[in-house]
Short mmCIF file of C-alpha atoms and ligand atoms in Angstrom, two decimals:
data_model
loop_
_atom_site.label_atom_id
_atom_site.label_comp_id
_atom_site.label_asym_id
_atom_site.label_seq_id
_atom_site.Cartn_x
_atom_site.Cartn_y
_atom_site.Cartn_z
CA MET A 1168 -29.72 6.86 21.50
CA SER A 1169 -26.08 5.86 21.63
CA ARG A 1170 -23.77 8.44 23.17
CA LEU A 1171 -20.13 9.39 23.76
CA TYR A 1172 -18.11 7.72 26.50
CA ILE A 1173 -15.81 10.11 28.32
CA ASP A 1174 -14.15 9.59 31.72
CA GLY A 1175 -16.40 6.68 32.59
CA ALA A 1176 -19.73 8.33 31.78
CA TRP A 1177 -22.05 8.58 28.76
CA PHE A 1178 -22.83 11.99 27.22
CA ASP A 1179 -24.71 13.60 24.37
CA ALA A 1180 -22.55 15.63 22.04
CA ALA A 1181 -21.78 19.09 23.45
CA SER A 1182 -23.54 20.55 20.36
CA GLY A 1183 -26.58 18.25 20.84
CA GLU A 1184 -26.16 17.02 17.28
CA THR A 1185 -27.01 13.50 16.21
CA ARG A 1186 -26.38 11.32 13.18
CA SER A 1187 -28.42 8.61 11.52
CA ILE A 1188 -26.68 5.27 11.02
CA ILE A 1189 -27.76 3.51 7.85
CA ASN A 1190 -28.08 -0.17 6.93
CA PRO A 1191 -26.33 -0.43 3.53
CA PHE A 1192 -28.56 -3.35 2.58
CA ASP A 1193 -31.71 -1.20 2.27
CA GLY A 1194 -30.81 2.37 3.24
CA SER A 1195 -32.93 2.18 6.40
CA GLU A 1196 -32.00 3.94 9.63
CA ILE A 1197 -30.74 1.45 12.25
CA ALA A 1198 -29.69 3.86 14.95
CA ARG A 1199 -29.30 7.47 15.89
CA VAL A 1200 -26.06 8.30 17.62
CA ALA A 1201 -24.51 11.40 19.16
CA GLU A 1202 -22.45 13.32 16.64
CA GLY A 1203 -19.42 14.52 18.57
CA GLY A 1204 -17.26 17.45 17.61
CA GLN A 1205 -14.04 19.22 18.55
CA ALA A 1206 -15.23 20.06 22.11
CA ASP A 1207 -16.10 16.41 22.81
CA ALA A 1208 -12.74 15.26 21.44
CA ARG A 1209 -10.96 17.74 23.70
CA ALA A 1210 -12.93 16.53 26.76
CA ALA A 1211 -12.00 12.93 25.96
CA ILE A 1212 -8.34 13.81 25.50
CA ILE A 1213 -8.32 15.61 28.89
CA SER A 1214 -9.89 12.51 30.46
CA ALA A 1215 -7.34 10.17 28.89
CA ARG A 1216 -4.45 12.49 29.86
CA ARG A 1217 -5.63 12.63 33.48
CA ALA A 1218 -6.08 8.86 33.63
CA PHE A 1219 -2.59 8.35 32.27
CA ASP A 1220 -0.80 10.97 34.40
CA ASN A 1221 -2.64 10.46 37.73
CA GLY A 1222 -4.34 7.13 37.54
CA PRO A 1223 -3.05 3.78 38.57
CA TRP A 1224 -3.45 2.36 35.08
CA SER A 1225 -0.03 3.16 33.61
CA GLN A 1226 1.59 1.76 36.80
CA THR A 1227 -0.34 -1.50 36.87
CA THR A 1228 1.56 -4.71 36.24
CA GLY A 1229 1.33 -6.48 32.93
CA ALA A 1230 -0.44 -9.34 34.71
CA GLU A 1231 -3.13 -7.00 36.07
CA ARG A 1232 -3.76 -5.56 32.66
CA ALA A 1233 -3.79 -9.04 31.16
CA ASP A 1234 -6.57 -10.11 33.53
CA LEU A 1235 -8.81 -7.29 32.25
CA LEU A 1236 -7.93 -8.03 28.62
CA VAL A 1237 -8.89 -11.69 29.08
CA ALA A 1238 -12.13 -10.61 30.80
CA LEU A 1239 -12.84 -8.43 27.79
CA ALA A 1240 -12.05 -11.26 25.34
CA ASP A 1241 -14.47 -13.48 27.30
CA ALA A 1242 -17.18 -10.79 27.17
CA ILE A 1243 -16.70 -10.49 23.41
CA ALA A 1244 -16.99 -14.25 23.01
CA ALA A 1245 -20.08 -14.29 25.18
CA ASN A 1246 -21.68 -11.59 23.04
CA ARG A 1247 -20.39 -12.93 19.73
CA GLU A 1248 -23.73 -13.39 18.04
CA GLU A 1249 -25.12 -9.98 19.03
CA LEU A 1250 -21.92 -8.24 17.98
CA ALA A 1251 -21.81 -10.14 14.65
CA ARG A 1252 -25.41 -9.18 13.85
CA LEU A 1253 -24.71 -5.55 14.73
CA GLU A 1254 -21.60 -5.50 12.52
CA THR A 1255 -23.57 -6.97 9.62
CA THR A 1256 -26.37 -4.44 9.97
CA ASP A 1257 -23.88 -1.60 10.08
CA THR A 1258 -21.49 -2.72 7.33
CA GLY A 1259 -23.55 -5.01 5.06
CA LYS A 1260 -21.06 -7.89 5.15
CA THR A 1261 -22.42 -11.41 5.70
CA THR A 1262 -23.13 -12.48 9.26
CA GLU A 1263 -20.74 -15.42 8.87
CA GLU A 1264 -17.93 -12.99 8.02
CA SER A 1265 -18.88 -10.88 11.02
CA ARG A 1266 -18.73 -13.98 13.23
CA TRP A 1267 -15.19 -14.69 12.00
CA ASP A 1268 -14.35 -11.06 12.77
CA MET A 1269 -15.67 -11.40 16.32
CA ASP A 1270 -13.61 -14.58 16.87
CA ASP A 1271 -10.55 -12.71 15.60
CA VAL A 1272 -11.31 -9.75 17.86
CA ALA A 1273 -11.49 -12.00 20.97
CA ALA A 1274 -8.26 -13.75 19.84
CA VAL A 1275 -6.45 -10.38 19.53
CA PHE A 1276 -7.33 -9.39 23.13
CA ASN A 1277 -6.23 -12.81 24.41
CA TYR A 1278 -3.02 -12.61 22.42
CA TYR A 1279 -2.05 -9.20 23.86
CA ALA A 1280 -3.01 -10.42 27.34
CA GLY A 1281 -0.37 -13.13 26.85
CA LEU A 1282 2.27 -10.57 25.82
CA ALA A 1283 1.37 -8.26 28.74
CA ARG A 1284 1.93 -11.16 31.15
CA GLU A 1285 5.33 -11.90 29.67
CA GLU A 1286 6.47 -8.31 30.07
CA ALA A 1287 10.01 -8.20 31.50
CA PRO A 1288 13.03 -5.92 31.20
CA GLU A 1289 15.80 -6.90 28.85
CA VAL A 1290 19.08 -7.25 30.68
CA LEU A 1291 21.96 -5.80 28.70
CA GLU A 1292 25.61 -6.61 28.97
CA ALA A 1293 26.97 -3.53 30.83
CA PRO A 1294 30.43 -2.28 29.78
CA ASP A 1295 31.60 -2.23 33.41
CA PRO A 1296 31.27 -5.25 35.79
CA ASN A 1297 30.04 -2.84 38.48
CA GLY A 1298 27.20 -1.62 36.29
CA LYS A 1299 23.74 -3.02 35.65
CA SER A 1300 21.96 -2.18 32.46
CA ILE A 1301 18.35 -2.87 31.55
CA ALA A 1302 16.03 -1.82 28.73
CA VAL A 1303 12.41 -1.43 29.82
CA ARG A 1304 9.31 -0.74 27.78
CA GLU A 1305 6.94 1.89 29.15
CA PRO A 1306 3.53 3.00 27.82
CA VAL A 1307 3.81 5.84 25.33
CA GLY A 1308 0.89 7.75 26.92
CA VAL A 1309 -2.39 9.00 25.48
CA CYS A 1310 -3.27 7.37 22.16
CA GLY A 1311 -5.76 8.57 19.56
CA LEU A 1312 -7.19 5.64 17.61
CA ILE A 1313 -8.93 6.58 14.33
CA LEU A 1314 -10.81 3.70 12.72
CA PRO A 1315 -12.16 2.84 9.26
CA TRP A 1316 -15.59 1.46 8.31
CA ASN A 1317 -14.66 -1.77 6.58
CA TYR A 1318 -13.64 -3.87 9.59
CA PRO A 1319 -14.91 -1.63 12.39
CA LEU A 1320 -14.41 -3.83 15.41
CA LEU A 1321 -11.47 -5.86 14.12
CA GLN A 1322 -9.49 -2.72 13.30
CA ALA A 1323 -10.44 -1.29 16.75
CA SER A 1324 -9.05 -4.43 18.40
CA TRP A 1325 -5.77 -4.25 16.50
CA LYS A 1326 -5.15 -0.87 18.15
CA LEU A 1327 -7.02 -1.05 21.44
CA ALA A 1328 -5.65 -4.42 22.62
CA PRO A 1329 -1.92 -3.51 22.34
CA ALA A 1330 -2.52 0.05 23.61
CA LEU A 1331 -4.17 -1.34 26.79
CA ALA A 1332 -1.62 -4.15 27.12
CA ALA A 1333 1.15 -1.53 27.09
CA GLY A 1334 -0.62 0.59 29.80
CA CYS A 1335 -1.69 3.47 27.56
CA THR A 1336 -4.97 5.35 27.76
CA VAL A 1337 -6.99 5.92 24.59
CA VAL A 1338 -9.54 8.01 22.75
CA MET A 1339 -11.19 5.88 20.06
CA LYS A 1340 -12.94 7.44 17.08
CA PRO A 1341 -14.82 4.90 15.02
CA SER A 1342 -15.77 5.76 11.42
CA GLU A 1343 -18.84 7.98 11.45
CA LEU A 1344 -20.49 5.36 9.18
CA THR A 1345 -19.97 2.32 11.44
CA PRO A 1346 -19.78 3.17 15.17
CA LEU A 1347 -22.21 0.57 16.58
CA THR A 1348 -19.90 -2.33 17.46
CA THR A 1349 -17.26 0.04 18.84
CA LEU A 1350 -19.94 1.50 21.12
CA ARG A 1351 -20.97 -1.99 22.24
CA LEU A 1352 -17.32 -2.85 22.89
CA THR A 1353 -17.01 0.31 24.95
CA GLU A 1354 -19.96 -0.91 27.08
CA LEU A 1355 -18.22 -4.23 27.56
CA CYS A 1356 -15.00 -2.44 28.61
CA GLU A 1357 -17.07 -0.57 31.17
CA GLU A 1358 -18.68 -3.80 32.42
CA VAL A 1359 -15.41 -5.66 32.90
CA GLY A 1360 -14.07 -2.76 34.92
CA PHE A 1361 -11.43 -0.75 33.08
CA PRO A 1362 -10.81 2.35 35.24
CA ASN A 1363 -12.53 5.63 34.28
CA GLY A 1364 -10.67 7.64 31.64
CA VAL A 1365 -8.60 4.70 30.35
CA ILE A 1366 -10.95 4.14 27.41
CA ASN A 1367 -12.87 7.03 25.86
CA THR A 1368 -15.01 6.73 22.72
CA VAL A 1369 -15.98 9.83 20.72
CA LEU A 1370 -18.12 9.57 17.59
CA GLY A 1371 -18.07 12.13 14.85
CA PRO A 1372 -16.50 13.26 11.62
CA GLY A 1373 -12.84 13.02 10.69
CA ALA A 1374 -12.62 16.72 9.94
CA THR A 1375 -13.44 17.69 13.57
CA VAL A 1376 -13.00 14.78 16.01
CA GLY A 1377 -10.27 13.03 13.96
CA ALA A 1378 -8.41 16.26 13.23
CA GLU A 1379 -8.43 17.20 16.93
CA LEU A 1380 -6.90 13.84 17.88
CA ALA A 1381 -4.21 14.33 15.23
CA GLU A 1382 -3.40 17.91 16.23
CA ASN A 1383 -3.83 18.00 20.01
CA HIS A 1384 -0.52 18.24 21.84
CA SER A 1385 -1.77 16.18 24.79
CA VAL A 1386 -1.98 13.13 22.50
CA ASP A 1387 1.29 11.21 22.39
CA LEU A 1388 0.48 8.72 19.64
CA LEU A 1389 -1.99 8.65 16.78
CA SER A 1390 -2.82 5.33 15.16
CA PHE A 1391 -4.90 5.59 12.03
CA THR A 1392 -6.35 3.11 9.56
CA GLY A 1393 -7.93 4.52 6.46
CA GLY A 1394 -7.21 6.04 3.07
CA SER A 1395 -3.77 7.24 1.99
CA GLN A 1396 -4.85 10.81 1.44
CA THR A 1397 -6.32 11.05 4.95
CA GLY A 1398 -3.07 9.50 6.23
CA ARG A 1399 -1.09 12.29 4.65
CA THR A 1400 -3.33 14.93 6.23
CA ILE A 1401 -3.02 13.27 9.63
CA MET A 1402 0.73 13.04 9.42
CA GLY A 1403 0.93 16.77 8.72
CA ALA A 1404 -1.45 17.58 11.58
CA ALA A 1405 0.52 15.34 13.97
CA ALA A 1406 3.76 17.22 13.31
CA GLY A 1407 2.85 20.03 15.77
CA ASN A 1408 4.03 18.02 18.79
CA LEU A 1409 5.90 15.41 16.79
CA LYS A 1410 3.55 12.76 18.16
CA ARG A 1411 4.19 9.18 17.15
CA VAL A 1412 2.19 8.22 14.08
CA ALA A 1413 1.18 4.69 13.04
CA LEU A 1414 -0.60 4.54 9.68
CA GLU A 1415 -2.33 1.58 8.05
CA LEU A 1416 -3.32 2.77 4.62
CA GLY A 1417 -4.52 1.46 1.32
CA GLY A 1418 -3.03 -1.05 -1.10
CA LYS A 1419 -3.05 -2.28 -4.68
CA ASN A 1420 -2.34 -5.89 -3.94
CA PRO A 1421 -1.04 -8.11 -6.71
CA HIS A 1422 -2.23 -11.68 -6.88
CA ILE A 1423 -0.01 -13.69 -9.27
CA ILE A 1424 -1.07 -17.04 -10.79
CA PHE A 1425 1.81 -18.89 -12.41
CA ALA A 1426 0.99 -21.49 -15.05
CA ASP A 1427 2.12 -24.38 -12.79
CA ALA A 1428 -0.35 -23.44 -10.02
CA ASP A 1429 -3.01 -25.81 -8.76
CA PHE A 1430 -5.59 -24.35 -11.15
CA ASP A 1431 -8.83 -25.04 -9.26
CA VAL A 1432 -7.57 -23.89 -5.89
CA ALA A 1433 -6.03 -20.80 -7.42
CA VAL A 1434 -9.36 -19.89 -9.07
CA ASP A 1435 -11.11 -20.36 -5.76
CA TYR A 1436 -8.63 -18.09 -4.02
CA ALA A 1437 -8.76 -15.46 -6.77
CA LEU A 1438 -12.41 -15.11 -5.64
CA ASN A 1439 -11.60 -15.29 -1.91
CA ALA A 1440 -8.95 -12.61 -2.33
CA VAL A 1441 -11.46 -10.02 -3.48
CA PHE A 1442 -15.12 -10.73 -2.83
CA PHE A 1443 -15.30 -10.98 0.95
CA HIS A 1444 -17.00 -7.83 2.18
CA ALA A 1445 -17.62 -6.85 -1.46
CA GLY A 1446 -13.96 -6.15 -2.00
CA GLN A 1447 -13.80 -3.45 0.70
CA ILE A 1448 -10.64 -4.97 2.10
CA CYS A 1449 -7.35 -3.10 2.27
CA SER A 1450 -5.53 -6.27 1.19
CA ALA A 1451 -7.93 -7.29 -1.62
CA GLY A 1452 -6.03 -9.14 -4.34
CA ALA A 1453 -7.70 -7.06 -7.04
CA LYS A 1454 -4.70 -6.84 -9.39
CA LEU A 1455 -4.78 -10.33 -10.81
CA LEU A 1456 -1.73 -11.32 -12.86
CA VAL A 1457 -2.23 -14.55 -14.82
CA GLU A 1458 0.55 -16.28 -16.81
CA SER A 1459 -0.20 -16.54 -20.51
CA PRO A 1460 -0.52 -20.35 -20.97
CA ILE A 1461 -3.45 -20.56 -18.50
CA HIS A 1462 -4.82 -16.99 -18.87
CA ASP A 1463 -7.86 -17.72 -21.06
CA ALA A 1464 -8.96 -20.84 -19.21
CA PHE A 1465 -8.47 -19.08 -15.85
CA VAL A 1466 -10.57 -16.07 -16.90
CA GLU A 1467 -13.28 -18.37 -18.24
CA THR A 1468 -13.53 -20.43 -15.03
CA LEU A 1469 -13.33 -17.31 -12.87
CA SER A 1470 -16.11 -15.64 -14.89
CA ALA A 1471 -18.40 -18.61 -14.44
CA ARG A 1472 -17.84 -18.68 -10.68
CA MET A 1473 -18.32 -14.90 -10.40
CA LYS A 1474 -21.68 -15.00 -12.20
CA ALA A 1475 -22.85 -17.50 -9.62
CA ILE A 1476 -22.04 -15.35 -6.58
CA ASN A 1477 -25.20 -14.85 -4.57
CA VAL A 1478 -25.47 -11.10 -3.88
CA GLY A 1479 -27.94 -10.00 -1.25
CA ASN A 1480 -28.69 -9.25 2.39
CA GLY A 1481 -25.70 -10.07 4.58
CA ALA A 1482 -28.09 -11.28 7.27
CA ASP A 1483 -29.39 -14.04 4.93
CA PRO A 1484 -27.26 -17.22 5.35
CA ASP A 1485 -27.35 -17.95 1.59
CA THR A 1486 -25.76 -14.60 0.71
CA ARG A 1487 -22.14 -14.66 -0.30
CA MET A 1488 -21.65 -10.94 -1.02
CA GLY A 1489 -23.42 -7.97 0.52
CA PRO A 1490 -23.63 -4.28 -0.54
CA LEU A 1491 -21.02 -1.53 -0.51
CA ILE A 1492 -20.95 0.78 2.48
CA SER A 1493 -22.65 3.83 0.99
CA ALA A 1494 -24.10 5.33 -2.19
CA ALA A 1495 -21.11 7.69 -2.37
CA HIS A 1496 -18.67 4.79 -2.19
CA ARG A 1497 -20.53 2.86 -4.88
CA GLN A 1498 -20.29 5.88 -7.11
CA LYS A 1499 -16.49 5.83 -6.68
CA VAL A 1500 -16.39 2.16 -7.66
CA GLU A 1501 -18.58 2.83 -10.69
CA ASP A 1502 -16.30 5.72 -11.72
CA HIS A 1503 -13.26 3.39 -11.49
CA VAL A 1504 -14.93 0.84 -13.76
CA ALA A 1505 -16.00 3.50 -16.31
CA LEU A 1506 -12.44 4.87 -16.35
CA ALA A 1507 -10.99 1.40 -16.87
CA LEU A 1508 -13.29 0.83 -19.83
CA SER A 1509 -12.40 4.21 -21.29
CA GLU A 1510 -8.71 3.32 -20.93
CA GLY A 1511 -9.19 0.11 -22.91
CA ALA A 1512 -10.07 -2.65 -20.43
CA THR A 1513 -12.76 -5.20 -21.44
CA LEU A 1514 -15.79 -5.87 -19.26
CA ALA A 1515 -16.07 -9.65 -18.85
CA VAL A 1516 -18.52 -9.89 -15.92
CA GLY A 1517 -20.69 -7.46 -13.94
CA GLY A 1518 -20.04 -3.76 -14.31
CA ALA A 1519 -23.55 -2.86 -13.11
CA ARG A 1520 -25.93 -2.77 -10.19
CA PRO A 1521 -28.07 -5.89 -9.75
CA ASN A 1522 -31.56 -5.57 -11.21
CA ASP A 1523 -33.26 -7.53 -8.42
CA PRO A 1524 -35.93 -5.04 -7.09
CA ALA A 1525 -35.39 -6.38 -3.57
CA LEU A 1526 -31.89 -4.87 -3.63
CA ALA A 1527 -32.86 -1.53 -5.21
CA ASN A 1528 -32.61 0.52 -2.01
CA GLY A 1529 -29.23 -0.90 -1.04
CA PHE A 1530 -25.78 0.13 -2.26
CA PHE A 1531 -25.16 -2.98 -4.34
CA TYR A 1532 -22.73 -3.51 -7.18
CA LEU A 1533 -22.21 -6.79 -9.02
CA PRO A 1534 -18.94 -8.74 -8.88
CA THR A 1535 -17.00 -7.30 -11.81
CA LEU A 1536 -14.21 -8.70 -13.96
CA LEU A 1537 -12.13 -6.50 -16.25
CA THR A 1538 -9.76 -8.21 -18.64
CA GLY A 1539 -7.05 -6.91 -20.94
CA CYS A 1540 -5.74 -4.61 -18.21
CA THR A 1541 -2.22 -3.26 -18.72
CA PRO A 1542 0.21 -1.80 -16.19
CA GLU A 1543 -0.30 1.86 -17.18
CA MET A 1544 -4.09 1.77 -16.72
CA THR A 1545 -5.50 3.46 -13.64
CA ILE A 1546 -7.33 0.24 -12.70
CA SER A 1547 -3.94 -1.53 -12.46
CA ARG A 1548 -2.49 1.16 -10.17
CA GLU A 1549 -5.18 2.62 -7.94
CA GLU A 1550 -7.20 1.03 -5.16
CA VAL A 1551 -10.87 0.52 -6.07
CA PHE A 1552 -12.06 -0.88 -2.71
CA GLY A 1553 -14.96 -2.70 -4.30
CA PRO A 1554 -15.88 -6.03 -5.96
CA VAL A 1555 -13.74 -5.47 -9.02
CA ILE A 1556 -10.86 -7.61 -10.37
CA GLY A 1557 -8.58 -6.30 -13.10
CA VAL A 1558 -6.74 -9.07 -14.94
CA GLU A 1559 -3.34 -8.63 -16.51
CA ARG A 1560 -1.56 -11.24 -18.64
CA PHE A 1561 2.20 -11.89 -18.10
CA ASP A 1562 4.83 -14.10 -19.70
CA SER A 1563 7.70 -14.57 -17.23
CA GLU A 1564 8.46 -14.59 -13.53
CA ALA A 1565 10.59 -11.49 -13.85
CA GLU A 1566 7.79 -9.65 -15.62
CA ALA A 1567 5.27 -10.62 -12.90
CA ILE A 1568 7.56 -9.48 -10.10
CA GLY A 1569 8.39 -6.25 -11.89
CA ARG A 1570 4.72 -5.42 -12.45
CA ALA A 1571 3.74 -6.38 -8.91
CA ASN A 1572 6.43 -4.16 -7.39
CA ASP A 1573 5.70 -1.25 -9.70
CA THR A 1574 3.36 0.50 -7.25
CA VAL A 1575 3.41 3.31 -4.69
CA TYR A 1576 1.78 0.91 -2.28
CA GLY A 1577 3.20 -2.19 -0.55
CA LEU A 1578 0.66 -3.75 1.73
CA SER A 1579 0.29 -7.35 0.63
CA ALA A 1580 0.81 -9.71 -2.28
CA GLY A 1581 0.08 -13.37 -3.02
CA PHE A 1582 1.14 -15.90 -5.62
CA TRP A 1583 0.44 -19.48 -6.69
CA THR A 1584 3.01 -21.96 -7.94
CA THR A 1585 3.99 -25.55 -7.26
CA ASP A 1586 7.68 -24.83 -7.83
CA GLU A 1587 9.47 -24.88 -4.45
CA ALA A 1588 12.45 -22.84 -5.58
CA ARG A 1589 10.16 -20.24 -7.05
CA ILE A 1590 8.24 -19.93 -3.79
CA GLU A 1591 11.48 -18.93 -2.06
CA ARG A 1592 12.61 -16.55 -4.83
CA VAL A 1593 9.28 -14.77 -5.34
CA SER A 1594 8.54 -14.47 -1.60
CA ARG A 1595 11.76 -12.53 -1.21
CA ALA A 1596 11.49 -10.50 -4.38
CA LEU A 1597 8.05 -9.02 -3.66
CA ARG A 1598 8.34 -5.69 -1.77
CA PHE A 1599 5.25 -5.91 0.45
CA GLY A 1600 4.56 -6.04 4.20
CA THR A 1601 2.90 -9.45 3.82
CA VAL A 1602 3.44 -12.10 1.14
CA TRP A 1603 1.26 -15.18 0.87
CA ALA A 1604 2.46 -18.20 -1.12
CA ASN A 1605 -0.34 -20.54 -2.15
CA ASP A 1606 -2.84 -18.73 0.09
CA PHE A 1607 -4.35 -15.24 0.45
CA ASN A 1608 -5.64 -12.93 3.19
CA VAL A 1609 -4.34 -14.98 6.13
CA TYR A 1610 -4.18 -12.86 9.28
CA PHE A 1611 -3.60 -13.95 12.85
CA PRO A 1612 -2.65 -12.09 15.99
CA ALA A 1613 1.00 -13.16 16.13
CA ALA A 1614 1.76 -12.16 12.52
CA PRO A 1615 2.83 -8.51 12.05
CA TRP A 1616 0.69 -6.52 9.62
CA GLY A 1617 1.53 -3.29 7.81
CA GLY A 1618 2.74 -1.74 4.63
CA TYR A 1619 5.91 -0.99 2.78
CA ASN A 1620 6.14 2.29 0.90
CA GLN A 1621 2.91 4.40 0.90
CA SER A 1622 0.78 1.65 2.45
CA GLY A 1623 1.72 2.91 5.86
CA ILE A 1624 4.07 3.40 8.74
CA GLY A 1625 4.58 0.94 11.58
CA ARG A 1626 3.08 -2.45 12.22
CA GLU A 1627 -0.04 -3.80 13.89
CA LEU A 1628 -0.42 -7.25 15.44
CA GLY A 1629 2.46 -9.39 16.67
CA ARG A 1630 5.03 -8.14 19.15
CA ALA A 1631 5.80 -5.28 16.78
CA GLY A 1632 2.20 -4.15 17.26
CA LEU A 1633 2.73 -3.89 21.01
CA ASP A 1634 6.08 -2.11 20.65
CA GLU A 1635 4.31 0.68 18.73
CA TYR A 1636 2.57 1.66 21.96
CA THR A 1637 5.71 1.71 24.14
CA GLU A 1638 8.68 3.91 24.75
CA LEU A 1639 11.99 2.13 25.17
CA LYS A 1640 13.96 3.28 28.18
CA HIS A 1641 17.51 2.35 29.05
CA ILE A 1642 18.27 2.33 32.80
CA TYR A 1643 21.91 2.13 33.81
CA ARG A 1644 22.90 1.68 37.42
CA ASN A 1645 26.45 1.93 38.74
CA HIS A 1646 26.83 -0.20 41.88
CA THR A 1647 30.17 1.23 42.97
CA PRO A 1648 30.47 4.83 41.77
CA LYS A 1649 34.02 6.26 42.11
CA ALA A 1650 35.31 9.73 41.28
CA PHE A 1651 36.82 9.92 37.81
CA GLY A 1652 39.07 12.87 38.65
CA TRP A 1653 39.41 14.36 35.16
CA PHE A 1654 38.13 17.95 35.63
CA GLY A 1655 39.86 20.25 37.99
CA ALA A 1656 41.22 17.61 40.33
CA ASP A 1657 44.92 17.86 41.39
CA ASP A 1658 47.37 15.55 39.63
P1 NAD B 2496 -10.97 7.37 5.47
O1 NAD B 2496 -9.55 7.80 5.34
O2 NAD B 2496 -11.98 8.16 4.72
O3 NAD B 2496 -11.43 7.42 6.99
C1 NAD B 2496 -10.84 6.68 8.01
C2 NAD B 2496 -11.06 7.35 9.30
O4 NAD B 2496 -10.39 8.61 9.32
C3 NAD B 2496 -12.51 7.66 9.63
O5 NAD B 2496 -12.74 7.42 11.01
C4 NAD B 2496 -12.63 9.14 9.32
O6 NAD B 2496 -13.63 9.78 10.04
C5 NAD B 2496 -11.26 9.65 9.73
N1 NAD B 2496 -10.84 10.89 9.06
C6 NAD B 2496 -11.21 11.38 7.85
N2 NAD B 2496 -10.63 12.56 7.62
C7 NAD B 2496 -9.85 12.84 8.70
C8 NAD B 2496 -8.98 13.92 9.05
N3 NAD B 2496 -8.80 14.95 8.26
N4 NAD B 2496 -8.33 13.85 10.21
C9 NAD B 2496 -8.49 12.79 11.03
N5 NAD B 2496 -9.30 11.75 10.78
C10 NAD B 2496 -9.98 11.77 9.61
O7 NAD B 2496 -10.93 5.84 5.10
P2 NAD B 2496 -12.13 4.88 5.02
O8 NAD B 2496 -12.87 5.22 3.76
O9 NAD B 2496 -12.89 4.83 6.31
O10 NAD B 2496 -11.40 3.46 4.89
C11 NAD B 2496 -11.04 2.93 3.66
C12 NAD B 2496 -9.52 3.02 3.49
O11 NAD B 2496 -8.87 2.40 4.59
C13 NAD B 2496 -9.06 2.25 2.29
O12 NAD B 2496 -8.12 3.04 1.55
C14 NAD B 2496 -8.36 1.06 2.86
O13 NAD B 2496 -7.37 0.51 2.08
C15 NAD B 2496 -7.84 1.53 4.15
N6 NAD B 2496 -7.68 0.42 5.09
C16 NAD B 2496 -6.42 -0.01 5.37
C17 NAD B 2496 -6.24 -1.09 6.24
C18 NAD B 2496 -4.83 -1.58 6.58
O14 NAD B 2496 -4.69 -2.43 7.45
N7 NAD B 2496 -3.80 -1.08 5.93
C19 NAD B 2496 -7.32 -1.68 6.85
C20 NAD B 2496 -8.61 -1.23 6.54
C21 NAD B 2496 -8.77 -0.16 5.68
#
């Protein structure tokens, strides 16, 4: 049975409780893991605090930390296939997608190793020629990392790699649904030789383990990826010691197809933008805005392609879309579709579970297309987090921009046009953390990722993602101090 990793050793939960981990393809048990609780979270925080305050880790050089990060990236690459298969069994996504994830995970550790090596103080122009002024970045301290279930290891790497590169110590809490690759990563961290207490992994529910990480005053920073409502709760809980909070939350991401777009490529990307991992992607382009002159032809071609998507076991190389993560999550998706229909949307494709008996025990839902969506409908405003596209028709650039920006979210947006001037205008006009022109869902380690508005606070990836895990200190040194003679000195 898989256990909790605290201060360099593996433990059962203090309560002795365990949890069954389910394969969403067929509902079978794939593992039993320790189900941690508040006491385990506290033990892990104490371990991380001790390692930060007493250990050598926070005083190591960037180059020393980089060596371990590269060793970890190498270990991930060496275990790519095993990790990918584990991720697929745990999440249901196709093995090919999981392989891409593992390549991205290794790339993120290598990228932050590079930044750790470059670490150097910034020399400032001092106001006095006898002064020397530098700004240095120092690790922020103990970090709680709370992870979602959709990209378990990738999301872990976006937090863990910069936290370690900065010299922080961490307590990781994977989603209770998908802990297996995070546990395997923890083993790899142990193998490559991170000091005891630097990395701690505690499994368990958000309400106990997650809440403790958010509330505990020995935690200096809380980085969370998950739903917006949970983000709000965490922000409130974190206020007790005013810990730093980084939140990567949900989105309702507009995908705009102008009439002058390259039609066939845009159709292809309308699919790519949503159906990877059955739409359980925070940046899914599920709000599809299509300009009137091409609307009907676009919907028709899209429908034909959607009906041909091969839904099945992610471990089968012919599968293009796997199941949803759980029965409860599928129910939420079904409720969204029912509400959309009751609000006046038209069902063009899907809207049901597949009737293949081989998929009956899994949490499957067919690729679904809703047309005739209008801006006031719930489907046009709220995140579904499933394989569902809602199509809206628009008539002008201004209307498309206005509708896209009319959201409480602001994670990502994409658009398709062959007009160069429009590319510049629309890229600037869209109020989102990431905007893709003639592409969608492009991520790479150097590009900052995060949301405007209620899609989050802070940034992951890029240099900004490292800065989140540092404090900025100004050090001023006077080389030739002289008395100033202002207070109480004789004239
Ligand atoms: P969730 O909010 O239910 O859970 C996320 C994590 O928070 C889990 O580990 C959970 O155990 C924990 N948690 C739950 N309640 C908690 C509490 N009270 N205190 C502390 N921790 C708590 O989200 P989810 O269902 O796992 O993930 C789906 C959501 O994540 C979607 O809304 C999606 O858009 C978002 N997401 C965002 C990004 C991004 O980069 N912005 C990436 C992936 C997912």
